[in-house]
Short mmCIF file of C-alpha atoms and ligand atoms in Angstrom, two decimals:
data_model
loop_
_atom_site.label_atom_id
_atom_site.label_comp_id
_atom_site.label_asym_id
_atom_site.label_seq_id
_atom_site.Cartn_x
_atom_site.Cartn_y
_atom_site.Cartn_z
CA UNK K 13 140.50 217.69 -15.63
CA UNK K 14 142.63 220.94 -17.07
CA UNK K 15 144.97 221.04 -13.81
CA UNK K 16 147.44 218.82 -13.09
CA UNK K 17 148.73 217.20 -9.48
CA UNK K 18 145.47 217.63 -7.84
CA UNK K 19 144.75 215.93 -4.49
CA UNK K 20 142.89 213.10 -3.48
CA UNK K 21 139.46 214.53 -3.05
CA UNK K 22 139.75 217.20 -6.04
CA UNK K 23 140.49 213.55 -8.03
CA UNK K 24 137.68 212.13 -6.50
CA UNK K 25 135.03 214.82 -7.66
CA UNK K 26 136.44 215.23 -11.37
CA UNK K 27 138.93 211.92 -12.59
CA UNK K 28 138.15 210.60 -15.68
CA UNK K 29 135.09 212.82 -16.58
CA UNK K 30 134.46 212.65 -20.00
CA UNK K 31 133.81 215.68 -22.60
CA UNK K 32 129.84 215.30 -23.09
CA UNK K 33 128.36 217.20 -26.42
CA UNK K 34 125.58 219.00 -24.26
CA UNK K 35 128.31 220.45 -21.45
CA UNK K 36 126.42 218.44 -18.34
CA UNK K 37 128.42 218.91 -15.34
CA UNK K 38 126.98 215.37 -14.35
CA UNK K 39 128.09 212.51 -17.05
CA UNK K 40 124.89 211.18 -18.91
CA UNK K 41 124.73 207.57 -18.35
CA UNK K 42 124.83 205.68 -21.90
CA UNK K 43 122.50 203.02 -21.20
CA UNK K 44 122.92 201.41 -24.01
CA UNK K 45 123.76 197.48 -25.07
CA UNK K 46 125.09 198.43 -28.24
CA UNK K 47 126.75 201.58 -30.93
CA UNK K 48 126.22 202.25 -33.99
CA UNK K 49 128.67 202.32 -36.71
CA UNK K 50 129.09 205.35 -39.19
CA UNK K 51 129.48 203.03 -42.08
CA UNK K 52 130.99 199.17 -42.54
CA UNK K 53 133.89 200.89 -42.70
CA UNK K 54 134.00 202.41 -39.90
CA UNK K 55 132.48 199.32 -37.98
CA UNK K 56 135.56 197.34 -39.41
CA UNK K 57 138.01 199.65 -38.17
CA UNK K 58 136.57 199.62 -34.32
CA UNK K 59 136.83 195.84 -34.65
CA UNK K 60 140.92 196.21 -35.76
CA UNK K 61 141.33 198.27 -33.10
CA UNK K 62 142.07 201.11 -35.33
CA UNK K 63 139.12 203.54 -33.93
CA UNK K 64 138.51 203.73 -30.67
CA UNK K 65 134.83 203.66 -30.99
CA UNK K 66 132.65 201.90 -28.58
CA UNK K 67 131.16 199.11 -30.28
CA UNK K 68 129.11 196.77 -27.75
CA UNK K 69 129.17 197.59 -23.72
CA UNK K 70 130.37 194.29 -22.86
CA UNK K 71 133.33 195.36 -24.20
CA UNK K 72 133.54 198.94 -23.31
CA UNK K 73 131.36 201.39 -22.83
CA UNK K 74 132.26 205.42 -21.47
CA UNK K 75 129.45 205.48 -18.65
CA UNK K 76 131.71 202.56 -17.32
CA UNK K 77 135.27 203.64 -18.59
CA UNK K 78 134.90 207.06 -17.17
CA UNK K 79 134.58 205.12 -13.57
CA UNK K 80 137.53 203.00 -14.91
CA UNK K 81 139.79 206.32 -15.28
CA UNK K 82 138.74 207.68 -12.00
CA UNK K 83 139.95 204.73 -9.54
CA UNK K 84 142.70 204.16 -12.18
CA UNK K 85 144.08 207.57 -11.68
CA UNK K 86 143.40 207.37 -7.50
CA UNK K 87 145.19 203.91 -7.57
CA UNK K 88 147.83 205.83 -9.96
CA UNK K 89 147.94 202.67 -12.18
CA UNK K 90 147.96 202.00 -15.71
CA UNK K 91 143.97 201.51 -16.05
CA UNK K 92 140.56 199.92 -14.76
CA UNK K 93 138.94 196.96 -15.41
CA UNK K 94 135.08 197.64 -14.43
CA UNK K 95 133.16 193.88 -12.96
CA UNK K 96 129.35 193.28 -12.09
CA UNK K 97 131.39 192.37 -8.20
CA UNK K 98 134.24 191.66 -6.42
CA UNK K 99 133.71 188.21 -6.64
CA UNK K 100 133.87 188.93 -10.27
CA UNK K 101 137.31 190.96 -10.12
CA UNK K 102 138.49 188.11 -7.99
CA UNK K 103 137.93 185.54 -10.29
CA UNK K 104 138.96 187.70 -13.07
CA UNK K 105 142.38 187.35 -11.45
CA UNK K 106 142.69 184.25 -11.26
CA UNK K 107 141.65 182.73 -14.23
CA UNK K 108 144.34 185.17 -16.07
CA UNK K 109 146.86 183.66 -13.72
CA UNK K 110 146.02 180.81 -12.92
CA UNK K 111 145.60 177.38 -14.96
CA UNK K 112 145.80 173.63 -15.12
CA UNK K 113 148.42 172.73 -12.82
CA UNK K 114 149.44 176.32 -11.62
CA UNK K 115 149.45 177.15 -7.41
CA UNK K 116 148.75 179.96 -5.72
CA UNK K 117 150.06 181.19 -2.66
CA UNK K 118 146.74 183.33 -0.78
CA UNK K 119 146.75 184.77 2.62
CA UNK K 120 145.08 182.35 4.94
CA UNK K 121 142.21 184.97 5.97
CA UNK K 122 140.32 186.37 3.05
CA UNK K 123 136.45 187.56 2.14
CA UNK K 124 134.94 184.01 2.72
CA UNK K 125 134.45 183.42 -1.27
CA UNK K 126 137.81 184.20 -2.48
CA UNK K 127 139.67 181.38 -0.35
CA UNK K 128 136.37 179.63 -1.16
CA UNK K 129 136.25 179.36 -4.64
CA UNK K 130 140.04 177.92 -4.52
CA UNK K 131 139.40 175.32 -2.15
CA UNK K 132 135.81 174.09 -3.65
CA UNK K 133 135.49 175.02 -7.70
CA UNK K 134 139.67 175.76 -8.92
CA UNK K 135 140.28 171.92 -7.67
CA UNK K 136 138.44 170.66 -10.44
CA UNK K 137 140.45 172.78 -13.22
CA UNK K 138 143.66 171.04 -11.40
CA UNK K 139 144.44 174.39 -9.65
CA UNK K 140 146.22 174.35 -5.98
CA UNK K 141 146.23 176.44 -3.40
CA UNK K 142 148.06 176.95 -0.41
CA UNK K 143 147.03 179.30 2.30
CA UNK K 144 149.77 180.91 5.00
CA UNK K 145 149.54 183.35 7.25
CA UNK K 146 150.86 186.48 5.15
CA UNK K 147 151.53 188.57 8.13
CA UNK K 148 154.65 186.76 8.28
CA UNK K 149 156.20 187.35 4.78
CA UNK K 150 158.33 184.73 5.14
CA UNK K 151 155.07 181.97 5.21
CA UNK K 152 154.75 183.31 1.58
CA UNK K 153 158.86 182.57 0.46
CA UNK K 154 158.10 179.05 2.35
CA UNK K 155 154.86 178.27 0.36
CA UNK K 156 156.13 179.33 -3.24
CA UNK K 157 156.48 176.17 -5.37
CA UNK K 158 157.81 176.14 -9.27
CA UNK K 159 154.45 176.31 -10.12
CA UNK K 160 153.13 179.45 -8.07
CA UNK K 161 151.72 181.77 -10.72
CA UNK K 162 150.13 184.16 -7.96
CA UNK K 163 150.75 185.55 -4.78
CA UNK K 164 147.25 187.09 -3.66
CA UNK K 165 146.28 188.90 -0.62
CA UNK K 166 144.23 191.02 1.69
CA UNK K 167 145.71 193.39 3.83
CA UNK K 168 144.15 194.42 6.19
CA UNK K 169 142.40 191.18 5.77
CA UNK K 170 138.45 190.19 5.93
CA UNK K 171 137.41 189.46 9.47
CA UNK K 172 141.08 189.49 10.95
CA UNK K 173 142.55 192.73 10.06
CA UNK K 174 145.58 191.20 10.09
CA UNK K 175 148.50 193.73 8.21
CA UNK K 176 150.73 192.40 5.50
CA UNK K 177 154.01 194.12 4.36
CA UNK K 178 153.28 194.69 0.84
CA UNK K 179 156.92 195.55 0.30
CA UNK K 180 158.43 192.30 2.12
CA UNK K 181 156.10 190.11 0.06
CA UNK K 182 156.76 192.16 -3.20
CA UNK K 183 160.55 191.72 -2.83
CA UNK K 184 160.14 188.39 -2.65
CA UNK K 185 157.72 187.89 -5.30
CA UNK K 186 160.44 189.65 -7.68
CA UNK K 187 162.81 186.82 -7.08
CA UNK K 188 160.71 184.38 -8.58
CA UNK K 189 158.85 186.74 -11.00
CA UNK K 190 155.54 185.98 -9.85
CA UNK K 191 152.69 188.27 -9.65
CA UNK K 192 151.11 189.78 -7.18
CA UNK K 193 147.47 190.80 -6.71
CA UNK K 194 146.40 193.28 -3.11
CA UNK K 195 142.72 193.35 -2.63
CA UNK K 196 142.22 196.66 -1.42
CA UNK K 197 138.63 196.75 -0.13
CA UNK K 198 139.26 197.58 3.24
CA UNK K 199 141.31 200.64 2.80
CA UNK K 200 140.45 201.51 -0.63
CA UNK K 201 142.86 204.05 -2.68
CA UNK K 202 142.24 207.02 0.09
CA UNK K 203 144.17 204.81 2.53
CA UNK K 204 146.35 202.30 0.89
CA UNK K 205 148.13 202.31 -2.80
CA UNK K 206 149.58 198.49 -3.09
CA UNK K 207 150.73 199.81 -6.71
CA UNK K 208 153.02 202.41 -5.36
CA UNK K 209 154.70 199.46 -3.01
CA UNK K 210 155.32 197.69 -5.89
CA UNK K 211 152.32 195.41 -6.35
CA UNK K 212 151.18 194.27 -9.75
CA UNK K 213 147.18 194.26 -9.50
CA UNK K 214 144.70 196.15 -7.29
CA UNK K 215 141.35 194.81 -6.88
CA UNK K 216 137.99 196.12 -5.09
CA UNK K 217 134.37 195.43 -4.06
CA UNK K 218 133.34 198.70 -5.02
CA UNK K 219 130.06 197.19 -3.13
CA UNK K 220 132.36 198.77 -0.33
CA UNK K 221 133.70 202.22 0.02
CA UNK K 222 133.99 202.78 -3.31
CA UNK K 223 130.97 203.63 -3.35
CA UNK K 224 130.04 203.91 -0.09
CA UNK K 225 125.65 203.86 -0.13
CA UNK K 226 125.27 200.45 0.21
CA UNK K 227 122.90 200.74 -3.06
CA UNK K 228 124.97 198.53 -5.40
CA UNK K 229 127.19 195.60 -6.18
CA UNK K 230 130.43 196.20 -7.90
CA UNK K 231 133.89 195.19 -8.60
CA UNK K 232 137.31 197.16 -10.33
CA UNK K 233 140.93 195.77 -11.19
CA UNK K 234 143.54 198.27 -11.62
CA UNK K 235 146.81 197.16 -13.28
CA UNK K 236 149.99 199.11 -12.42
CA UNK K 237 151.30 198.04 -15.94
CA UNK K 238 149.50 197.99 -19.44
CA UNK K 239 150.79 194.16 -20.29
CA UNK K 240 148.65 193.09 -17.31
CA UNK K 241 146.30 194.91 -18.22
CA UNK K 242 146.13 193.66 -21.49
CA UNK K 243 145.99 189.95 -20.16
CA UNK K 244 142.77 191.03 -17.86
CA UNK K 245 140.68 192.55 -20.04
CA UNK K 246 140.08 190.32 -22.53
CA UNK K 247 139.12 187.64 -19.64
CA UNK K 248 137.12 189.62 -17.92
CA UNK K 249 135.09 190.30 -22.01
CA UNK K 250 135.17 186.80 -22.64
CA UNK K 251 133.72 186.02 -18.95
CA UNK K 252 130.88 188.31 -19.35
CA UNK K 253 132.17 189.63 -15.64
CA UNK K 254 131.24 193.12 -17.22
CA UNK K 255 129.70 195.79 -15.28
CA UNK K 256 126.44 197.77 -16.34
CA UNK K 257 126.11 201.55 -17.58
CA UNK K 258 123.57 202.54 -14.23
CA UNK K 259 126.08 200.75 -11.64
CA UNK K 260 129.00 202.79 -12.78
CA UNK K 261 126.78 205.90 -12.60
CA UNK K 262 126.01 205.44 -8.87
CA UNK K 263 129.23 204.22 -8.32
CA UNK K 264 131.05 206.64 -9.82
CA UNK K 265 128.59 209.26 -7.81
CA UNK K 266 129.38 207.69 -4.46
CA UNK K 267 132.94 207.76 -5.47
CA UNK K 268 133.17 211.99 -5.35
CA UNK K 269 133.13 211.55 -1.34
CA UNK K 270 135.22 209.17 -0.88
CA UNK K 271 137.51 210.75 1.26
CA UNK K 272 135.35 212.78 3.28
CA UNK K 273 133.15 209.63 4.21
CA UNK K 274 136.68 208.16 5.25
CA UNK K 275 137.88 210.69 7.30
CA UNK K 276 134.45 210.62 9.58
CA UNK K 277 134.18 206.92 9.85
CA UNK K 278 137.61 206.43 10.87
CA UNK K 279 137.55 209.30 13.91
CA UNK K 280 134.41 207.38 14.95
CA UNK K 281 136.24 203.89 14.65
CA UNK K 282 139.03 205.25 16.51
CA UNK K 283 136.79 206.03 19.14
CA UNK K 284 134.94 203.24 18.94
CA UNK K 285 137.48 200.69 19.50
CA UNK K 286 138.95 202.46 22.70
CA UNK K 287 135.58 202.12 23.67
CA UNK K 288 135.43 198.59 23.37
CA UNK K 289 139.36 197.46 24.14
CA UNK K 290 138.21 198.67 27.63
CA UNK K 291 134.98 196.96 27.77
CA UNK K 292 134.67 193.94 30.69
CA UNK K 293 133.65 191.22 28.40
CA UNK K 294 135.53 191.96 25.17
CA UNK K 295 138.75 189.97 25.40
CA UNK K 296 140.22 192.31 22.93
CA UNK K 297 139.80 194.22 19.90
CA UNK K 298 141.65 194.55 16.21
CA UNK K 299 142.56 197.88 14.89
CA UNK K 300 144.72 199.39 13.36
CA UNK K 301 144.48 202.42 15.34
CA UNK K 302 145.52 200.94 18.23
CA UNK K 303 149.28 200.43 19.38
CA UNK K 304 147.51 196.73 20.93
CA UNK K 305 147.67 195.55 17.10
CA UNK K 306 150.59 193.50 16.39
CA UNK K 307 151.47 195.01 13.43
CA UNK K 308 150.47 198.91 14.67
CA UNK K 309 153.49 199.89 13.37
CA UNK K 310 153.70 198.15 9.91
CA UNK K 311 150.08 200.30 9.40
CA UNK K 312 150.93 203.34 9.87
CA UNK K 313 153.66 202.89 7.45
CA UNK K 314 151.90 201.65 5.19
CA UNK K 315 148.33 203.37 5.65
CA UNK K 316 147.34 206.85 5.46
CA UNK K 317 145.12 205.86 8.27
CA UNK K 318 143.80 202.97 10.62
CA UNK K 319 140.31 203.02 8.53
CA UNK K 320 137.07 202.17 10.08
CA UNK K 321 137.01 198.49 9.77
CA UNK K 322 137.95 196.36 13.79
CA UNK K 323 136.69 193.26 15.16
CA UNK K 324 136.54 192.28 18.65
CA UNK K 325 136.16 188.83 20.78
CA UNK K 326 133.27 188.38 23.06
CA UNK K 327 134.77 186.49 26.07
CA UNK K 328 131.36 184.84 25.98
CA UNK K 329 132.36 183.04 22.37
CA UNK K 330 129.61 182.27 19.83
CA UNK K 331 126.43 182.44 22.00
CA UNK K 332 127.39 185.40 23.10
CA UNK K 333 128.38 187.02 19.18
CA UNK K 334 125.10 185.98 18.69
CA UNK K 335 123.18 187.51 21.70
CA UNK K 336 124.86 190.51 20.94
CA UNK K 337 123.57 190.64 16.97
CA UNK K 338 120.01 189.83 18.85
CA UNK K 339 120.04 192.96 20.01
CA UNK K 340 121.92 195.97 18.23
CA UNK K 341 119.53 199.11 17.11
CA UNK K 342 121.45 201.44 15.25
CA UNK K 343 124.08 198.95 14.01
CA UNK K 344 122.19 197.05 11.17
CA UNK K 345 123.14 193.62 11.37
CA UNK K 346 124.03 193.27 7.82
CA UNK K 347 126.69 191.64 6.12
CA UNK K 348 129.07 194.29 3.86
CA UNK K 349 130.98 197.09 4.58
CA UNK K 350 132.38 200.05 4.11
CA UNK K 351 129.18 202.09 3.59
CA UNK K 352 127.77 205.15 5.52
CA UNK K 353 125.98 203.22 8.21
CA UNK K 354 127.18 201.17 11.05
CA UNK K 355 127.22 197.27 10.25
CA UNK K 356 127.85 194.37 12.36
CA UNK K 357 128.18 190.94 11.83
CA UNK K 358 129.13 187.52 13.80
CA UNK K 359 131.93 186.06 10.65
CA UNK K 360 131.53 182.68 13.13
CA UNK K 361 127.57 182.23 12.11
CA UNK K 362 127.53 183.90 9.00
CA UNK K 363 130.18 185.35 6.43
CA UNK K 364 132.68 182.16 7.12
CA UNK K 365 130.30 179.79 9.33
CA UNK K 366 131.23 177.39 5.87
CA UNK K 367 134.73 177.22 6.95
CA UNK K 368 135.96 174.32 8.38
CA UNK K 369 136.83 174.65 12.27
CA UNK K 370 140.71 174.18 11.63
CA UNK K 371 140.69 176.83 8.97
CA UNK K 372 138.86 179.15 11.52
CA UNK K 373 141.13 178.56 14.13
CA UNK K 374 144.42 178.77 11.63
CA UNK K 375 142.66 181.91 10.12
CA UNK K 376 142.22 183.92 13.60
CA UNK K 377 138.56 183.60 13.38
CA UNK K 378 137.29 183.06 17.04
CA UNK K 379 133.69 181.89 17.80
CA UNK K 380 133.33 185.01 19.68
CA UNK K 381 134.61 187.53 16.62
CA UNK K 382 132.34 190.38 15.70
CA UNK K 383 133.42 192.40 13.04
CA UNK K 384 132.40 195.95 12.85
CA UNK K 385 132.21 198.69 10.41
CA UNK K 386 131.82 202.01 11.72
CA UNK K 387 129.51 204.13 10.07
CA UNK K 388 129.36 208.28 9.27
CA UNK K 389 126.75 208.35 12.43
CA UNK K 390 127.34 210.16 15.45
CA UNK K 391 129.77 208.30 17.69
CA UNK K 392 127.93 209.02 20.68
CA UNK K 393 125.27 207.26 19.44
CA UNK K 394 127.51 204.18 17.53
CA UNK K 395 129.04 203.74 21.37
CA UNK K 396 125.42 204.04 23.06
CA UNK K 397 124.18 201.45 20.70
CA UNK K 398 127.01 198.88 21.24
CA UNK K 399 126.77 199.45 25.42
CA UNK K 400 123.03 198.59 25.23
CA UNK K 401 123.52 195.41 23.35
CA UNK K 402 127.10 194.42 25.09
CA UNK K 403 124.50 194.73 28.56
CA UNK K 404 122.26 192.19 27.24
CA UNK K 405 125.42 189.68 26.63
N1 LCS Q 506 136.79 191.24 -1.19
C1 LCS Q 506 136.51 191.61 0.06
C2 LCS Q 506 137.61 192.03 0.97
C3 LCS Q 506 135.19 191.60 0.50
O1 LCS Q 506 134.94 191.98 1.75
C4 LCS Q 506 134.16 191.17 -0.38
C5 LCS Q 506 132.75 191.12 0.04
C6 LCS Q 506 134.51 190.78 -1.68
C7 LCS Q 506 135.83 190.85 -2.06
C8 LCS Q 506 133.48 190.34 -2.68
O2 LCS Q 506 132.80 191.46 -3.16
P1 LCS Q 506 131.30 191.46 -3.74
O3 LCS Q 506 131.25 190.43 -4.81
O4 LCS Q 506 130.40 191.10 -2.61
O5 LCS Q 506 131.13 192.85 -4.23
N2 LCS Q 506 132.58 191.17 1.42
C9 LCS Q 506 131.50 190.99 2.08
C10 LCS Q 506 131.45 190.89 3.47
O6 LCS Q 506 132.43 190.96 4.23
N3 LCS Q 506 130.23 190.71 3.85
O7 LCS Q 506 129.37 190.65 2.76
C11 LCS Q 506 130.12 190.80 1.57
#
């Protein structure tokens, strides 16, 4: 990449490419385990760190590092961390930060699995965890205790689309020098840089928009600083959370049209949700987009745009979230998100049906919720689909 300050997209197509001997204009994928060494000596200087040679893809390898660059440099942080999944990133994160007798503070609706995992496995390694509602930054100053060692969130969060104020909670975080990790599935870099508000760590499901297809599993950490970086890495090594040569390919393909895929889900999702805010038996709809969300406002502050993630209530509650999945046709009911076609899912019976009915309730997670994300179809045909299966509610 000879020219400097390109824009989003042009970053998109060509961040991070790497020189290859033969000229491709695509990157080869090195699917490889393992490198050789020119001689012992040379083998014992990649080890000291003294050549940057690749030495074993666990550790590194440029297939993956050349994705690392690219949604480093659309983040604009320090670097990538490349994971088999989220769920890897996620846990990457906290088990640099967190440890035997360490608390962190986590916004009270997240992905199902990554308030999961602290109420069900951290427990046992004497980790605590309290969850707030984070659309209130003052629920986080409340919950911090002397031993918080991470502040993490979701904004807009998985099902609720609730908005957080990066900038409140990072102001506050600063007093008590605590970090503080933004996972940025839902909006990705195209709509949302938590680094540029201050934020310490970025994480994705590049499972999502990142790349888009809904072909792969994947994860990234961006650092906005190369001492957290350098506390990350060697976890997510040690871990074996490490990502494999032919995922980074695909992702890194899907990556290129990022934006554009963006821009046409989100003008159907606006449409979409006007759609359905006026429908008789939705009690009401989540958007961004729409000056009905509380925090309408706060996102277009803080987002380039409302994205093309909403849920909506059934007035009919769970049986009718589930007659409604019954009989979608264009909409695959699918768990996931963020790819080119239109997914729906019922978060009540199936992403956080293992959540307790308290933590549902506390979380904003009605027994009517469906959660929606709009696709790169036609609207006409998105809106069609939904009026069909909304009849048969
Ligand atoms: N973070 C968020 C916000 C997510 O939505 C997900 C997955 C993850 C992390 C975990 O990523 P993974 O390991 O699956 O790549 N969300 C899903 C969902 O809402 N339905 O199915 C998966």
């Amino acid at each position: 990449m000879k020219q400097k300050n390109l824009g989003f997209n042009s970053k998109a197509v060509h961040a991070g490419t790497m020189d290859d001997v033969r000229n491709s204009a695509i990157s080869p994928i090195y699917q490889t385990s393992t490198f050789r060494f020119d001689s012992a000596d040379h083998g014992a200087k990649c080890f000291a760190g003294e050549d940057t040679g690749y030495i074993y893809t666990r550790l590194g390898n440029p297939t993956i590092k050349e994705l690392e660059d690219a949604v480093a440099i659309l983040e604009n942080g320090y670097g990538g961390i490349a994971v088999s999944s989220g769920m890897a990133a996620v846990n990457t994160v906290y088990m640099t930060y967190l440890g035997q007798g360490k608390h962190v503070v986590a916004h009270n609706s997240l992905y199902g699995p990554s308030r999961g995992v602290l109420e069900t496995i951290y427990p046992r390694f004497g980790i605590t965890a309290s969850f707030v509602d984070a659309t209130d930054p003052q629920n986080v100053a409340d919950a911090i205790q002397p031993d918080t060692a991470l502040i993490y969130l979701e904004t807009p969060a998985n099902p609720t689309i609730g908005i957080t104020d990066l900038e409140a909670v990072v102001r506050i975080a600063r007093q008590h020098q605590i970090p503080v990790c933004v996972d940025n599935t839902f909006c990705s870099p195209y709509l949302q840089k938590p680094l540029e508000l201050g934020v310490d760590i970025v994480l994705h499901s590049m499972t999502k928009f990142i790349n888009g297809h809904a072909d792969i599993v994947a994860g990234m950490i961006v650092t906005k600083t190369k001492e957290e970086y350098q506390k990350l890495r060697p976890v997510m090594v040690n871990m074996g959370f490490n990502m494999d040569p032919h995922q980074a390919w695909l992702t890194r393909r899907g990556l290129k049209t990022l934006g554009i895929r963006i821009e046409k889900a989100q003008e159907n999702a606006i449409q979409v949700a006007q759609y359905l805010e006026q429908h008789p038996k939705v009690e009401w709809v989540l958007y961004p987009g729409l000056s009905s969300h509380p925090q309408y406002e706060l996102g277009k502050r803080q987002m380039k745009g409302p994205g093309s993630m909403l849920s909506f209530s059934l007035k009919g509650g769970f049986e009718a979230g589930k007659r409604m999945m019954d009989h979608v046709q264009l909409a695959l009911l699918a768990v996931s998100l963020g790819g080119i076609e239109t997914l729906i899912q019922h978060p009540a019976s199936m992403t956080h049906s293992k959540l307790s009915k308290e933590a549902k309730e506390t979380a904003g997670i009605t027994e009517g919720l469906v959660r929606l994300s709009v696709g790169i179809e036609e609207v006409e045909d998105i809106i069609k689909d939904l009026e069909q299966a909304l009849l048969k509610v």
